[in-house]
Tab-separated table of C-alpha atoms and ligand atoms in Angstrom:
chain	number	residue	atom	x	y	z
L	34	MET	CA	11.827	-1.572	-5.153
L	35	CYS	CA	11.196	-3.140	-1.932
L	36	GLY	CA	8.136	-5.012	-0.436
L	37	ILE	CA	4.176	-4.543	-0.244
L	38	VAL	CA	2.027	-7.120	1.953
L	39	GLY	CA	-1.810	-6.819	2.642
L	40	ALA	CA	-4.545	-8.709	4.369
L	41	VAL	CA	-8.198	-9.166	4.051
L	42	SER	CA	-9.147	-11.603	6.981
L	43	PHE	CA	-11.624	-12.833	9.878
L	44	ARG	CA	-8.323	-12.744	12.499
L	45	ASP	CA	-6.433	-9.608	13.041
L	46	VAL	CA	-4.108	-8.890	10.192
L	47	VAL	CA	-1.810	-6.929	12.218
L	48	PRO	CA	0.750	-10.682	13.176
L	49	ILE	CA	-0.049	-10.993	9.273
L	50	LEU	CA	1.540	-7.583	8.048
L	51	VAL	CA	4.325	-7.652	10.734
L	52	GLU	CA	5.748	-11.322	9.137
L	53	GLY	CA	4.945	-10.986	6.069
L	54	LEU	CA	7.070	-7.822	6.515
L	55	LEU	CA	9.682	-9.560	8.662
L	56	ARG	CA	9.927	-12.482	5.072
L	57	LEU	CA	10.651	-9.144	3.140
L	58	GLU	CA	13.342	-7.914	5.041
L	59	TYR	CA	16.189	-9.843	3.005
L	60	ARG	CA	15.287	-7.556	-0.218
L	61	GLY	CA	16.656	-4.330	2.113
L	62	TYR	CA	14.529	-1.770	3.121
L	63	ASP	CA	15.246	1.568	5.091
L	64	SER	CA	12.219	2.058	6.306
L	65	ALA	CA	8.468	0.331	7.522
L	66	GLY	CA	4.987	0.734	7.932
L	67	ILE	CA	1.431	-0.592	8.109
L	68	VAL	CA	-1.970	0.381	8.187
L	69	ILE	CA	-4.993	-1.209	9.494
L	70	LEU	CA	-8.696	0.446	8.492
L	71	GLY	CA	-11.214	0.605	11.593
L	72	GLU	CA	-13.510	3.513	12.493
L	73	ASP	CA	-10.360	5.914	11.233
L	74	ILE	CA	-6.996	4.823	9.492
L	75	GLN	CA	-4.828	3.731	12.328
L	76	ARG	CA	-0.982	3.657	10.692
L	77	VAL	CA	2.231	2.822	12.192
L	78	ARG	CA	5.520	3.483	10.245
L	79	SER	CA	9.258	3.711	11.627
L	80	VAL	CA	12.622	4.432	9.735
L	81	GLY	CA	15.176	1.201	10.540
L	82	ARG	CA	13.811	-2.054	11.380
L	83	VAL	CA	10.136	-3.874	10.924
L	84	ALA	CA	11.159	-4.619	14.343
L	85	GLU	CA	10.827	-0.753	15.027
L	86	MET	CA	7.728	-0.642	13.830
L	87	GLN	CA	6.343	-3.784	14.909
L	88	THR	CA	6.736	-2.435	18.817
L	89	ARG	CA	5.284	0.614	17.978
L	90	ALA	CA	2.032	-0.968	16.681
L	91	ASN	CA	2.267	-2.963	19.701
L	92	ALA	CA	2.323	0.020	22.058
L	93	GLN	CA	-0.552	1.217	20.008
L	94	ASP	CA	-2.857	-1.601	20.866
L	95	LEU	CA	-3.072	-1.913	16.657
L	96	HIS	CA	-5.612	-3.931	15.283
L	97	GLY	CA	-7.920	-5.086	12.780
L	98	LEU	CA	-8.828	-6.675	9.864
L	99	VAL	CA	-8.216	-5.348	6.820
L	100	GLY	CA	-5.001	-3.175	6.362
L	101	ILE	CA	-1.279	-3.369	4.029
L	102	GLY	CA	2.061	-2.304	4.805
L	103	HIS	CA	4.591	-1.848	3.287
L	104	THR	CA	9.005	-2.010	3.523
L	105	ARG	CA	10.652	0.994	1.631
L	106	TRP	CA	13.849	2.100	-0.523
L	107	ALA	CA	13.635	4.782	-0.681
L	108	THR	CA	13.931	6.524	-4.181
L	109	HIS	CA	12.086	9.950	-4.044
L	110	GLY	CA	12.675	12.014	-0.765
L	111	GLY	CA	15.153	10.929	2.033
L	112	VAL	CA	14.544	8.819	4.718
L	113	THR	CA	12.287	9.773	6.934
L	114	GLU	CA	9.231	9.047	8.661
L	115	SER	CA	7.048	11.197	6.510
L	116	ASN	CA	8.352	9.627	3.462
L	117	ALA	CA	7.274	6.213	4.879
L	118	HIS	CA	4.631	4.106	3.183
L	119	PRO	CA	1.415	3.729	3.636
L	120	LEU	CA	1.318	7.125	2.253
L	121	ILE	CA	-2.283	8.323	2.762
L	122	SER	CA	-4.636	11.160	0.827
L	123	ARG	CA	-7.857	12.964	3.110
L	124	ASP	CA	-7.278	10.458	6.088
L	125	GLU	CA	-9.867	8.329	4.079
L	126	ILE	CA	-7.673	6.571	1.325
L	127	ALA	CA	-3.981	4.643	2.110
L	128	VAL	CA	-1.542	3.135	-0.277
L	129	VAL	CA	2.114	1.477	-0.622
L	130	HIS	CA	3.804	1.234	-3.959
L	131	ASN	CA	7.126	-0.535	-5.095
L	132	GLY	CA	8.958	0.808	-7.545
L	133	ILE	CA	8.802	4.728	-9.725
L	134	ILE	CA	5.873	6.933	-11.106
L	135	GLU	CA	7.811	8.415	-13.638
L	136	ASN	CA	5.566	11.497	-14.305
L	137	HIS	CA	4.922	12.190	-10.437
L	138	ASP	CA	5.986	16.230	-10.972
L	139	ALA	CA	3.594	16.869	-13.715
L	140	GLN	CA	0.443	14.970	-11.610
L	141	ARG	CA	1.897	16.621	-8.222
L	142	ALA	CA	1.374	19.974	-9.889
L	143	ARG	CA	-2.252	18.660	-11.334
L	144	LEU	CA	-3.698	16.991	-7.860
L	145	LYS	CA	-2.286	20.241	-6.299
L	146	SER	CA	-4.676	22.225	-8.519
L	147	LEU	CA	-7.255	20.540	-7.465
L	148	GLY	CA	-6.815	21.065	-3.669
L	149	TYR	CA	-4.602	18.088	-2.805
L	150	GLU	CA	-1.770	19.152	-0.103
L	151	PHE	CA	1.346	17.134	0.000
L	152	GLU	CA	3.256	16.151	3.416
L	153	SER	CA	5.627	13.425	1.642
L	154	GLN	CA	8.413	13.749	-1.224
L	155	THR	CA	7.856	10.524	-2.154
L	156	ASP	CA	6.707	10.141	-5.951
L	157	THR	CA	4.738	7.860	-4.373
L	158	GLU	CA	1.772	10.006	-2.699
L	159	VAL	CA	0.205	11.321	-5.694
L	160	ILE	CA	-0.973	7.769	-6.624
L	161	ALA	CA	-2.690	8.047	-2.693
L	162	HIS	CA	-4.311	11.656	-4.405
L	163	LEU	CA	-4.782	10.770	-7.672
L	164	VAL	CA	-7.016	7.801	-6.354
L	165	HIS	CA	-8.763	9.516	-3.656
L	166	TYR	CA	-9.828	12.326	-6.472
L	167	HIS	CA	-10.656	9.489	-9.246
L	168	TYR	CA	-12.836	7.397	-5.965
L	169	SER	CA	-14.540	11.060	-5.722
L	170	GLN	CA	-15.572	10.903	-9.416
L	171	THR	CA	-17.081	6.741	-9.653
L	172	SER	CA	-18.038	5.983	-5.827
L	173	ASP	CA	-16.124	2.746	-6.864
L	174	LEU	CA	-12.683	1.753	-5.619
L	175	PHE	CA	-11.630	-0.758	-7.823
L	176	THR	CA	-12.195	1.566	-11.285
L	177	ALA	CA	-11.140	4.405	-8.956
L	178	VAL	CA	-7.893	2.594	-8.860
L	179	ARG	CA	-8.001	1.334	-12.377
L	180	ASN	CA	-8.264	5.048	-13.862
L	181	ALA	CA	-5.843	6.064	-11.142
L	182	VAL	CA	-3.224	3.967	-12.643
L	183	LYS	CA	-4.078	5.068	-16.226
L	184	GLU	CA	-2.514	8.057	-15.334
L	185	LEU	CA	0.746	6.702	-13.962
L	186	ALA	CA	4.246	6.180	-16.100
L	187	GLY	CA	6.934	4.195	-14.833
L	188	ALA	CA	6.891	1.135	-12.840
L	189	TYR	CA	4.469	0.034	-9.506
L	190	ALA	CA	3.049	-2.842	-7.492
L	191	ILE	CA	0.274	-0.958	-5.305
L	192	GLY	CA	-1.712	-1.956	-2.855
L	193	VAL	CA	-4.594	0.321	-1.665
L	194	VAL	CA	-7.720	0.354	1.297
L	195	SER	CA	-9.930	3.271	1.415
L	196	LEU	CA	-12.602	3.652	4.828
L	197	LYS	CA	-15.241	3.839	2.694
L	198	ALA	CA	-14.698	0.262	1.160
L	199	PRO	CA	-13.167	-0.746	4.910
L	200	ASP	CA	-13.777	-4.712	3.727
L	201	VAL	CA	-11.941	-4.543	0.680
L	202	VAL	CA	-7.668	-4.348	-0.601
L	203	ILE	CA	-7.322	-3.047	-4.069
L	204	CYS	CA	-4.525	-3.775	-6.073
L	205	ALA	CA	-2.822	-3.271	-9.213
L	206	ARG	CA	0.767	-3.769	-11.751
L	207	MET	CA	3.185	-2.442	-14.159
L	208	GLY	CA	6.532	-3.000	-14.416
L	209	CYS	CA	6.771	-4.667	-10.156
L	210	PRO	CA	5.766	-7.879	-8.898
L	211	LEU	CA	2.379	-8.620	-7.574
L	212	LEU	CA	0.666	-12.057	-6.103
L	213	ILE	CA	-2.434	-13.102	-4.452
L	214	GLY	CA	-2.322	-15.234	-1.376
L	215	LEU	CA	-5.904	-17.193	-1.430
L	216	GLY	CA	-6.638	-18.758	2.066
L	217	ASP	CA	-9.571	-20.032	3.760
L	218	ASN	CA	-11.935	-17.096	4.503
L	219	GLU	CA	-8.853	-14.734	4.226
L	220	ASN	CA	-6.854	-13.603	1.178
L	221	PHE	CA	-3.414	-11.572	0.735
L	222	VAL	CA	-1.752	-9.474	-1.410
L	223	ALA	CA	1.836	-9.139	-1.218
L	224	SER	CA	5.079	-8.619	-3.715
L	225	ASP	CA	6.941	-11.796	-3.041
L	226	VAL	CA	5.574	-15.358	-2.531
L	227	SER	CA	7.318	-16.220	0.696
L	228	ALA	CA	5.648	-13.658	2.450
L	229	VAL	CA	2.638	-15.501	2.039
L	230	LEU	CA	3.656	-19.087	2.239
L	231	SER	CA	3.359	-19.926	6.267
L	232	ALA	CA	-0.618	-18.741	5.370
L	233	THR	CA	-0.735	-20.414	2.089
L	234	ARG	CA	0.621	-21.900	-0.722
L	235	ARG	CA	-2.829	-21.021	-3.262
L	236	VAL	CA	-1.239	-18.275	-5.508
L	237	ILE	CA	-2.055	-16.097	-8.289
L	238	TYR	CA	0.495	-14.284	-10.396
L	239	LEU	CA	-0.515	-10.664	-11.206
L	240	GLU	CA	0.297	-10.076	-15.083
L	241	GLU	CA	1.337	-7.105	-16.490
L	242	GLY	CA	-1.113	-4.191	-15.730
L	243	ASP	CA	-3.764	-6.484	-13.641
L	244	ALA	CA	-5.352	-5.341	-11.022
L	245	ALA	CA	-7.528	-6.998	-8.561
L	246	GLU	CA	-10.412	-7.015	-5.306
D	490	LIG	N1	9.093	5.387	-4.895
D	490	LIG	C1	8.855	4.931	-3.740
D	490	LIG	C2	9.576	5.896	-2.462
D	490	LIG	O1	10.799	6.097	-2.779
D	490	LIG	C3	8.264	3.729	-3.701
D	490	LIG	C4	10.038	3.213	-3.424
D	490	LIG	C5	10.058	1.553	-2.971
D	490	LIG	O2	9.730	0.649	-4.130
D	490	LIG	O3	9.940	1.155	-2.265
D	490	LIG	O4	8.931	6.059	-2.062
C-alpha cells in the first residue's frame, strides 16, 4: 500500500504532485505516475524512482492545474509501466488506488460484457471503468464515484479525475488512509500527511466509507 497525491490549484500542480510523491518514497514502491488534466488526459508513468518519472514529465513539458499521482506497490499484475497508476478508462477517467479490490475478477467480467477493454493486469483498472460506467449513468462525478465504490469489496483509498469535470478531484476510502489538505485557493488529497505538510497544516482525515470532492 503506497502513495496517493492529488491537487486542485491556481498554480501548476506538477511540482506539487512530484514533491508529494517524493515525500512518500520512504514507504517503498516499485513505480510512479501522474495524470494532469488539460485538453486531454496527460499521463506520465515509469517503473522505478519518482525522479525518473519527474524527468519524463519535464521532458514532456507537462503542466496543469488539476492532477493526481501515485507510487505503486504491485499486488495484482507485475511491475510494468502499463500496470503503473494512474489507470485510465476510455481516455476520460483516471484513477489512483492504494489497496486491494477483492472482487476484481467478477467486476472485470461484468465490465468486459459492457464493452470495456482492459489494458493492465491490475485490480485497480476495474475502478476506472466502473466509475466511467456510473458517470455515463448519472453525469455527476461525485455520485458516480459513490456508486462505483458501493460495488467494490476490499480495501481502497482512491483519487479520481475526469476530463468532463476538469476542476475537481474526487476521493474515497475504505480500509486505507486518506486525507484532504486545505490550502489558500488550492486543495490537496494524500494518503499520508507528510505529502501535504509543505503546502498546508490544515488537514481533514477522511473516515471509513467517506468520499469527498
Ligand atoms: N492493488 C493495486 C495494484 O496492484 C494497488 C497497489 C498499491 O496499493 O500500490 O496496482
